[in-house]
mmCIF file of N, CA and C in Angstrom:
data_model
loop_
_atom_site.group_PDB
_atom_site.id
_atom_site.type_symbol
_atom_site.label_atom_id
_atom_site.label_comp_id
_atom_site.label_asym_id
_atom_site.label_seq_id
_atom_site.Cartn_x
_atom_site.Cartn_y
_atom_site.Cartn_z
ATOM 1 N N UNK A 1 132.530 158.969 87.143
ATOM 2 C CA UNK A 1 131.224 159.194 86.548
ATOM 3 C C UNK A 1 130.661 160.547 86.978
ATOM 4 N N UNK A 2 130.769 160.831 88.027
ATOM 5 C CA UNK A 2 130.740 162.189 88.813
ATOM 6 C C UNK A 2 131.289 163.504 87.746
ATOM 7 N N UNK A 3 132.141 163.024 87.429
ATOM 8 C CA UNK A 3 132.835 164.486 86.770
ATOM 9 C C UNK A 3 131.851 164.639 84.981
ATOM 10 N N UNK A 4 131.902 163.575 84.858
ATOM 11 C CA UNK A 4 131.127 163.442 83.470
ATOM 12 C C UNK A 4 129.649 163.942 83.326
ATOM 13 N N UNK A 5 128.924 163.423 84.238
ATOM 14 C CA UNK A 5 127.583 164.318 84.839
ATOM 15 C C UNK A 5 127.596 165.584 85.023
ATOM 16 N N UNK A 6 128.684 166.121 85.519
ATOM 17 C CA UNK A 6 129.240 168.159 85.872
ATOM 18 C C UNK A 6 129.230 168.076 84.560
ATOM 19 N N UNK A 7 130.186 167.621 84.035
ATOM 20 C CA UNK A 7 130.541 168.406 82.577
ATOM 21 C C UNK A 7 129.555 168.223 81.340
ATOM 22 N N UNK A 8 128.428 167.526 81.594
ATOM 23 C CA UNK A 8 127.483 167.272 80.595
ATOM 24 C C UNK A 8 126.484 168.444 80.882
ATOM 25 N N UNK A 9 126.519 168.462 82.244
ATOM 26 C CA UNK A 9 125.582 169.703 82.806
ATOM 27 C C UNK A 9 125.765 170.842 82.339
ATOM 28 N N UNK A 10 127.160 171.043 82.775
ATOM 29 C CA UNK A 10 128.057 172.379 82.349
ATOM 30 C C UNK A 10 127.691 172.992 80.907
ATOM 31 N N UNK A 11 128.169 171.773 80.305
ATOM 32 C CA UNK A 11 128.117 172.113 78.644
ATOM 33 C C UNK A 11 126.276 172.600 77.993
ATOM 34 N N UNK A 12 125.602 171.793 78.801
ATOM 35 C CA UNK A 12 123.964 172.123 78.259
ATOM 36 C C UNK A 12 123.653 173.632 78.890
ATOM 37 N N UNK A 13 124.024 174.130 80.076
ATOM 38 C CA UNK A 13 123.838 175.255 80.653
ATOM 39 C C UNK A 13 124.708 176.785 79.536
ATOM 40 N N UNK A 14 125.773 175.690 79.509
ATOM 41 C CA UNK A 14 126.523 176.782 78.306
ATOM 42 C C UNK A 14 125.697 177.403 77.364
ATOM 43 N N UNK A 15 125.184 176.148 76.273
ATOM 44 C CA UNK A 15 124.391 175.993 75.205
ATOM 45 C C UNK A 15 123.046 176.748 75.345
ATOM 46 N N UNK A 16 122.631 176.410 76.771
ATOM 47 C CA UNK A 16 121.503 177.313 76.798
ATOM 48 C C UNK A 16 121.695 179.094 77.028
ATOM 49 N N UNK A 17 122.761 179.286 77.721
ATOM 50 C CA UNK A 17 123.141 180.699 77.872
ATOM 51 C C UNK A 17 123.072 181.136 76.734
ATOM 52 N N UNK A 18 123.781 180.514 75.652
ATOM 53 C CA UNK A 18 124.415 180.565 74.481
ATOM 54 C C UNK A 18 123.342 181.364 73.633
ATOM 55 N N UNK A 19 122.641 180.306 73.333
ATOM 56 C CA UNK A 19 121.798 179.796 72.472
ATOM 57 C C UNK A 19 120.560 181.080 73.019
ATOM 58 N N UNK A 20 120.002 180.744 73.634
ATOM 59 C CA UNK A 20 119.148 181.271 74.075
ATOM 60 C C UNK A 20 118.716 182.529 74.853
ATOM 61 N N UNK A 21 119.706 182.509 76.032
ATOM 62 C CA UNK A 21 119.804 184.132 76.960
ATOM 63 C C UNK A 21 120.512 185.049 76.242
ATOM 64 N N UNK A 22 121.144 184.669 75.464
ATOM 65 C CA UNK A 22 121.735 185.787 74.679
ATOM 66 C C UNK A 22 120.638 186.548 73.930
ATOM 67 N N UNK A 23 120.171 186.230 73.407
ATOM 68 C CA UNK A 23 118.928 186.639 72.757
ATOM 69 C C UNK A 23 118.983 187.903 73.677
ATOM 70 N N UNK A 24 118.348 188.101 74.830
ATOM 71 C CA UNK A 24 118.064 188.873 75.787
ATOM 72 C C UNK A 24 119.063 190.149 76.110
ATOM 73 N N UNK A 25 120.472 189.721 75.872
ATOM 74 C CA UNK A 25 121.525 190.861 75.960
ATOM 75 C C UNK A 25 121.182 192.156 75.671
ATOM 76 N N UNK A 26 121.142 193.096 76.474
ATOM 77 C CA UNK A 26 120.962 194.376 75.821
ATOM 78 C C UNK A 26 121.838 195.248 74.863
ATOM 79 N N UNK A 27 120.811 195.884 74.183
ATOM 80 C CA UNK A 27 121.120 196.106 72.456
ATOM 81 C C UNK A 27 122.028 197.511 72.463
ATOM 82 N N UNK A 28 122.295 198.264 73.724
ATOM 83 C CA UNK A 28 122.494 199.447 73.689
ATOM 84 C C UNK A 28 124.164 199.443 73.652
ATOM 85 N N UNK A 29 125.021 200.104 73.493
ATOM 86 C CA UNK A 29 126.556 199.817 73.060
ATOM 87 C C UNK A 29 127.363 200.145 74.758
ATOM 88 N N UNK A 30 128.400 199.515 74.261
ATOM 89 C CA UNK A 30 129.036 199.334 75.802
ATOM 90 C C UNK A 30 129.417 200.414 76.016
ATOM 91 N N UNK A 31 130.127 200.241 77.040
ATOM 92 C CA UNK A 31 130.706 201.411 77.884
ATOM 93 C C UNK A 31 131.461 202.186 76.636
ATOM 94 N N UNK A 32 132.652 201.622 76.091
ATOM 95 C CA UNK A 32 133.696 202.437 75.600
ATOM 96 C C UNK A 32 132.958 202.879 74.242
ATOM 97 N N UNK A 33 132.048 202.325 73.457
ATOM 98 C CA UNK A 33 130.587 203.015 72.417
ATOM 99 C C UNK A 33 130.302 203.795 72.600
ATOM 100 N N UNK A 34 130.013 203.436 74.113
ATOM 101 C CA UNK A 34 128.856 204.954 74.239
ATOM 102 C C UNK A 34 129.868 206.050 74.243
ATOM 103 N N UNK A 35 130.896 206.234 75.263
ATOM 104 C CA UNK A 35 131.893 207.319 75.135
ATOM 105 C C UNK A 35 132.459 207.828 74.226
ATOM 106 N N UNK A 36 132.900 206.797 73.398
ATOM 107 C CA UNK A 36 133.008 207.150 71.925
ATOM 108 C C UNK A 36 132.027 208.205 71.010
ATOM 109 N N UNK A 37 130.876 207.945 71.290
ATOM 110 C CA UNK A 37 129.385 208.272 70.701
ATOM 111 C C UNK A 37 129.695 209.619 71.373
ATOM 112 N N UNK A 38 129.271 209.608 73.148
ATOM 113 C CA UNK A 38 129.089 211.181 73.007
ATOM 114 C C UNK A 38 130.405 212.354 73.109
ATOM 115 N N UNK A 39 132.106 211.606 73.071
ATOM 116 C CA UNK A 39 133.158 212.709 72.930
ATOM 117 C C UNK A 39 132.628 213.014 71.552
ATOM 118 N N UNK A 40 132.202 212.481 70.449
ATOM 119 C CA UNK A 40 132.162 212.562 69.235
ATOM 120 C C UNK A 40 133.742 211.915 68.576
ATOM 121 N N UNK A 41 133.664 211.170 68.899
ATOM 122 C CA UNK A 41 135.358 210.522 68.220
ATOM 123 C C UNK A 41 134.896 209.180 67.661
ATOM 124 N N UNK A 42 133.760 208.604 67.641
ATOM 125 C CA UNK A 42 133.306 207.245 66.989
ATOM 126 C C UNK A 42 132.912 207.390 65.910
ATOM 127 N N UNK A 43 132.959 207.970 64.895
ATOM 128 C CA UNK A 43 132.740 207.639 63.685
ATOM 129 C C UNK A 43 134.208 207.928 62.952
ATOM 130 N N UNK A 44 135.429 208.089 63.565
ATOM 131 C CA UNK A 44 136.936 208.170 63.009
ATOM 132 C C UNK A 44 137.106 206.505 63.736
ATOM 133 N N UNK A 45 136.507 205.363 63.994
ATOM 134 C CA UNK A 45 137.036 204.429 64.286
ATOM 135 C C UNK A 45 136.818 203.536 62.945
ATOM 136 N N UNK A 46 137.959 202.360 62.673
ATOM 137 C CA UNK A 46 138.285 202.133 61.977
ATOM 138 C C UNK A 46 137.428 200.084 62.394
ATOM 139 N N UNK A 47 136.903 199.599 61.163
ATOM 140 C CA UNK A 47 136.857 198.106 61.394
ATOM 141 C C UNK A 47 137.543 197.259 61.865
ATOM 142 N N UNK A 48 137.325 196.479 62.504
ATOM 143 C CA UNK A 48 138.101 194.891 62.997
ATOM 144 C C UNK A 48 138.649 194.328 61.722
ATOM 145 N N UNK A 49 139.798 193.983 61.652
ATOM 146 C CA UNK A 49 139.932 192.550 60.738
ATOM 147 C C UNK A 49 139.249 191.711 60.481
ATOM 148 N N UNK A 50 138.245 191.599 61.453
ATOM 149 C CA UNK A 50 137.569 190.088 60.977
ATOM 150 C C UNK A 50 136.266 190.789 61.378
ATOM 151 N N UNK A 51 136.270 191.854 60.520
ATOM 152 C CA UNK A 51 134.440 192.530 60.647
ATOM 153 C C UNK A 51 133.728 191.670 59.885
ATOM 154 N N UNK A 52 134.377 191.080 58.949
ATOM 155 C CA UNK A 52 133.516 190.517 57.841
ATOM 156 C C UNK A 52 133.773 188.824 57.829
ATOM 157 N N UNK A 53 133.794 188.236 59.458
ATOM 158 C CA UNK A 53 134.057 187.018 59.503
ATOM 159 C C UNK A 53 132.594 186.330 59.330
ATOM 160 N N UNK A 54 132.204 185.041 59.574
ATOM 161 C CA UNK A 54 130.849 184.747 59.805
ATOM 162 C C UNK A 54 130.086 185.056 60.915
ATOM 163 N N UNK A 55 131.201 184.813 62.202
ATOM 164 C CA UNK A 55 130.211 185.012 63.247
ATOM 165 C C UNK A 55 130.420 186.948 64.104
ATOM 166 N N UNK A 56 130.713 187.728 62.763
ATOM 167 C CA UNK A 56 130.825 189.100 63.212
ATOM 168 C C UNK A 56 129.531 189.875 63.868
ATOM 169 N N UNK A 57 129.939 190.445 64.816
ATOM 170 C CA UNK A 57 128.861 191.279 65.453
ATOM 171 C C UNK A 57 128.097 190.012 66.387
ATOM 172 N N UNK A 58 127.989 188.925 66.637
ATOM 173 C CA UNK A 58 127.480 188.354 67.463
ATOM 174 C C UNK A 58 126.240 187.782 66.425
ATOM 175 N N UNK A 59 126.466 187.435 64.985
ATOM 176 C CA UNK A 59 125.229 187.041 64.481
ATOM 177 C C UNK A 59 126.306 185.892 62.954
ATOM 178 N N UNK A 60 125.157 185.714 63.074
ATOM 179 C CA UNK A 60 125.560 184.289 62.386
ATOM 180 C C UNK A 60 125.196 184.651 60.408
ATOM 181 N N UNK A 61 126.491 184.865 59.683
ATOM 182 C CA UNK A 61 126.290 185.094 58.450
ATOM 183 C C UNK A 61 125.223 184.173 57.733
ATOM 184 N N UNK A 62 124.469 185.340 56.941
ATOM 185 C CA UNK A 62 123.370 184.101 55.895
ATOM 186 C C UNK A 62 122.240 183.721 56.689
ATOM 187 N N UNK A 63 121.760 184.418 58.085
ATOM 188 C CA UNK A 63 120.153 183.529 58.798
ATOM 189 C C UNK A 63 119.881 185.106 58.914
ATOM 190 N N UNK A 64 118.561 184.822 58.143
ATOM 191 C CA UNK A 64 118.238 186.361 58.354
ATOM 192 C C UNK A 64 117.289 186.826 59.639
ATOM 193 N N UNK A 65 116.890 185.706 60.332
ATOM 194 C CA UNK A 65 115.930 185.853 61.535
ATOM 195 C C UNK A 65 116.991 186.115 62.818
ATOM 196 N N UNK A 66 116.816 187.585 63.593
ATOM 197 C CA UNK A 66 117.755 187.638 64.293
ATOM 198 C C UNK A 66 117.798 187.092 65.352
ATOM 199 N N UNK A 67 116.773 186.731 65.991
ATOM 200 C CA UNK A 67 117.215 185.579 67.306
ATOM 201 C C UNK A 67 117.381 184.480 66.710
ATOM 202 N N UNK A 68 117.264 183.583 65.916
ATOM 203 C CA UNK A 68 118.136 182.301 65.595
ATOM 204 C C UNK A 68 119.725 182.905 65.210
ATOM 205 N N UNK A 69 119.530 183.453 63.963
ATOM 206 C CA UNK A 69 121.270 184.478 64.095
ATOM 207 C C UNK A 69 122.225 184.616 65.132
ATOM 208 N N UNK A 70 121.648 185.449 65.762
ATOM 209 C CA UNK A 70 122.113 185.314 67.434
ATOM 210 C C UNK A 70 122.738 184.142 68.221
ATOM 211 N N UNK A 71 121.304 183.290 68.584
ATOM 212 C CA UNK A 71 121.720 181.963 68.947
ATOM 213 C C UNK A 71 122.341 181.263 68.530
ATOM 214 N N UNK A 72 122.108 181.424 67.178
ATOM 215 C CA UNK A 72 122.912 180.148 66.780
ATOM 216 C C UNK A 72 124.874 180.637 66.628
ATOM 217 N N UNK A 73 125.339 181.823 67.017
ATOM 218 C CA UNK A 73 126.152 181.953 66.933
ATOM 219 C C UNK A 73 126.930 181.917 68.184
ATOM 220 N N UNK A 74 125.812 182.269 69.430
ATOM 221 C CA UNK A 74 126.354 182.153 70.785
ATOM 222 C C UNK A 74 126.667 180.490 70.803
ATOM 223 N N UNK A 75 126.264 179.238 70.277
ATOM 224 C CA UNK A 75 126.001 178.119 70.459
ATOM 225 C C UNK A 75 127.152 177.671 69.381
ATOM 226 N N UNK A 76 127.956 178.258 68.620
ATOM 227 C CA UNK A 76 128.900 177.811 67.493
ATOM 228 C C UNK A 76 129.675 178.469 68.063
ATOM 229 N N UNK A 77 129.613 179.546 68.395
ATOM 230 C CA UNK A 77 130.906 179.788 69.738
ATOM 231 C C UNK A 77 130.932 178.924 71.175
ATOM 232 N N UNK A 78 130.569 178.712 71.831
ATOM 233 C CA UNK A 78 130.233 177.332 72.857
ATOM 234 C C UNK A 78 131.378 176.410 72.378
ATOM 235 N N UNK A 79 130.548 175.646 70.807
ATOM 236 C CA UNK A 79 131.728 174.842 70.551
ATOM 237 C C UNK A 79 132.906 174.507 70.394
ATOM 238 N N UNK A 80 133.024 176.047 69.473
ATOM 239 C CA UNK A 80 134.466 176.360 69.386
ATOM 240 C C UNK A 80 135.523 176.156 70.070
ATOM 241 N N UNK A 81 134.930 176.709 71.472
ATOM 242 C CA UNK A 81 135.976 177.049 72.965
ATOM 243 C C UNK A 81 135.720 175.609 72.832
ATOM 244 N N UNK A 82 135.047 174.951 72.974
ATOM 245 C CA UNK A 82 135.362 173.655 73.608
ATOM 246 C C UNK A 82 136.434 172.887 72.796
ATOM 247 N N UNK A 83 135.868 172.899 71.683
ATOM 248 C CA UNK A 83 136.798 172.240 70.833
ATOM 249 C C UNK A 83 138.411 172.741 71.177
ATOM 250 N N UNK A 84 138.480 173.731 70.740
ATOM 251 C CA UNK A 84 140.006 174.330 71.361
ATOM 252 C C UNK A 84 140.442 173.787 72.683
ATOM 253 N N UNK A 85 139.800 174.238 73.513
ATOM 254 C CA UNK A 85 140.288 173.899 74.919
ATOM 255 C C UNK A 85 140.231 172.516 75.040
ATOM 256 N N UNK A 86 139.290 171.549 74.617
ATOM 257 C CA UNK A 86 139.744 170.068 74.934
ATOM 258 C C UNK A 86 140.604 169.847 74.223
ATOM 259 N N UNK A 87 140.940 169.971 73.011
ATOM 260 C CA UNK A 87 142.099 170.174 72.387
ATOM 261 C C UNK A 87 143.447 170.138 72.881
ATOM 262 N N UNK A 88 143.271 171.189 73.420
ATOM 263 C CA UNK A 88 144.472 171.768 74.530
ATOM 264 C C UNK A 88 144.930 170.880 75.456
ATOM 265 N N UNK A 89 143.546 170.725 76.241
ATOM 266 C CA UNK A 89 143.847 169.880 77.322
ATOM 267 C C UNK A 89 144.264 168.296 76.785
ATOM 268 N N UNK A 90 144.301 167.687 75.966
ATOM 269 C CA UNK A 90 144.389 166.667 75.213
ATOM 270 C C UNK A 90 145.595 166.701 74.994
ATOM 271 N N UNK A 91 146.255 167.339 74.446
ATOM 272 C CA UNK A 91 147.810 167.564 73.631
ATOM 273 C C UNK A 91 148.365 167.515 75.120
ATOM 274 N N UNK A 92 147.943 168.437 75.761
ATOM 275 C CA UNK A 92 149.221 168.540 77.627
ATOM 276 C C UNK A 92 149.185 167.962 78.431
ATOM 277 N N UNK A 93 147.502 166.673 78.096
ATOM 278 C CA UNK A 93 147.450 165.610 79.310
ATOM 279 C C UNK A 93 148.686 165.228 79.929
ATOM 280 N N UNK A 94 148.759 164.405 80.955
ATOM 281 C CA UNK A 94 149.474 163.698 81.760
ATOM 282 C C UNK A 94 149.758 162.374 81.632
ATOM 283 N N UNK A 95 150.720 161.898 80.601
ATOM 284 C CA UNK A 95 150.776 160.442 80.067
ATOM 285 C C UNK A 95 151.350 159.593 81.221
ATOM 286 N N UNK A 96 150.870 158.478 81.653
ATOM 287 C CA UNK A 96 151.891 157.318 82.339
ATOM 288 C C UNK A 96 152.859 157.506 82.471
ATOM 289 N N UNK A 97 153.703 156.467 83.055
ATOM 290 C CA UNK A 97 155.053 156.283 83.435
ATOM 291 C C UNK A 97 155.293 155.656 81.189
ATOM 292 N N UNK A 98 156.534 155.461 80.685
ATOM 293 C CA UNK A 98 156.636 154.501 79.706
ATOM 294 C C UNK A 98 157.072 153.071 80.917
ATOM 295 N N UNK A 99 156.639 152.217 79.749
ATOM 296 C CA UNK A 99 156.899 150.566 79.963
ATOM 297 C C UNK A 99 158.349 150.543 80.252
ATOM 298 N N UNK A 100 158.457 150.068 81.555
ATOM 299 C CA UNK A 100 159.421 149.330 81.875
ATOM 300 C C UNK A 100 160.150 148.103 81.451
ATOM 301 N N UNK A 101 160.964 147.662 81.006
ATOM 302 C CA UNK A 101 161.296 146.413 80.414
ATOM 303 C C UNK A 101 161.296 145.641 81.073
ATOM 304 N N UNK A 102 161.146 144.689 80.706
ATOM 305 C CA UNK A 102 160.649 143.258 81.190
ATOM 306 C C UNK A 102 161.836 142.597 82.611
ATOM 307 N N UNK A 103 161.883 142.202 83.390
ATOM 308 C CA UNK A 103 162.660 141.807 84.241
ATOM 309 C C UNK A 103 163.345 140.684 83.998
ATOM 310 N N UNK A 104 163.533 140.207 82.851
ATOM 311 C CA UNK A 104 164.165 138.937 81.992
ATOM 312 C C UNK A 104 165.577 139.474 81.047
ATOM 313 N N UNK A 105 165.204 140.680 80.760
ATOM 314 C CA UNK A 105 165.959 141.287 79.823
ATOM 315 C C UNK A 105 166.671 142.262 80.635
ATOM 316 N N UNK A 106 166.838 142.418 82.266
ATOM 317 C CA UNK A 106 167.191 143.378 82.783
ATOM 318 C C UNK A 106 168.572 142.379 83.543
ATOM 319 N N UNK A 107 169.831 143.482 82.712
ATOM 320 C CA UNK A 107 171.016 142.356 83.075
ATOM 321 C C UNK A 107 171.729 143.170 84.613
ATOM 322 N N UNK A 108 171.661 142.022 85.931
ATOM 323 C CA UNK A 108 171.771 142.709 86.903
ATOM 324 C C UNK A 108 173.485 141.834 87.352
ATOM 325 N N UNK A 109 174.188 142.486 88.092
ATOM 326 C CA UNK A 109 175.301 142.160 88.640
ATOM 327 C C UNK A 109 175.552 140.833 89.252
ATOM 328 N N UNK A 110 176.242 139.957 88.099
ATOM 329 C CA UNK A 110 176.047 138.316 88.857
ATOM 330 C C UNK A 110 176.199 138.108 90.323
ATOM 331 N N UNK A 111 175.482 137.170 90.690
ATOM 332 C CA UNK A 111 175.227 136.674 91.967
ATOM 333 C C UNK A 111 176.072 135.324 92.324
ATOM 334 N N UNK A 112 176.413 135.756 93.524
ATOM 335 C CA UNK A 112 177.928 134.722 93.872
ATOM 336 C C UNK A 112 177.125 133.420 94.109
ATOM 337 N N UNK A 113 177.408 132.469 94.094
ATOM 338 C CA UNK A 113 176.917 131.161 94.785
ATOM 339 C C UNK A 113 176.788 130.793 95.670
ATOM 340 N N UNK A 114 175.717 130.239 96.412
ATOM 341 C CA UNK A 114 176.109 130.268 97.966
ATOM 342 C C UNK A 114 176.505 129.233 98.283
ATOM 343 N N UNK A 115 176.442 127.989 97.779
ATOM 344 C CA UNK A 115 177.202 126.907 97.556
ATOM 345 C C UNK A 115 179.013 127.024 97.823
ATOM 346 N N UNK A 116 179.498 128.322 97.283
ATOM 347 C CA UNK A 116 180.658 128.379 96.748
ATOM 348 C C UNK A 116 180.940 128.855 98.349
ATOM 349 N N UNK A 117 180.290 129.366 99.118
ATOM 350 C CA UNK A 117 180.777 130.135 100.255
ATOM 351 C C UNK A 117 181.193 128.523 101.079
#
């Protein structure tokens, strides 16, 4: 029950990072942007494949309010990973021993009589 309580925790703390502190991320471009920006070599860069996915750029296609946008995409990513990774962990669990057969059906090396001795 212990572990289920962590991981319920876990997952709402996610959701709230997610969801919510993201909002807060600063807007200014990362490290390798900015360098890009001032060698002058960033505007010869070329799109992502999946520039034009739904959850591109960190915003959520079709919500035009950008902190729900936002959130709601940090929080559909949350799921995602989870989904995948329990997934994962699901398929590679650690199954039992299989069933042993029954000790009726298990034909063992006849036994001498002791009578006969």
């Amino acid at each position: 029950m212990r572990s289920r309580r962590f991981f319920a925790v876990a997952l709402v703390v996610a959701l709230l990072v997610a969801g919510v502190a993201s909002y807060y991320a600063s807007s200014h471009p990362d490290g390798l942007e900015h360098v890009a920006e001032q060698t002058g070599f960033l505007d010869s860069a070329e799109d992502s494949p999946v520039a034009d996915s739904p959850l591109a750029d960190y915003q959520t296609e079709g919500v035009e309010d950008e902190r729900l946008s936002g959130g709601l995409a940090g929080v559909l990513g949350v799921l995602l990973v989870l989904a995948l990774a329990g997934g994962l962990a699901w398929a590679v669990r650690r199954r039992g021993p299989t069933a042993a057969p029954h000790a009726d059906t298990v034909t063992d090396a006849p036994q001498k009589d002791e009578a006969a001795r």
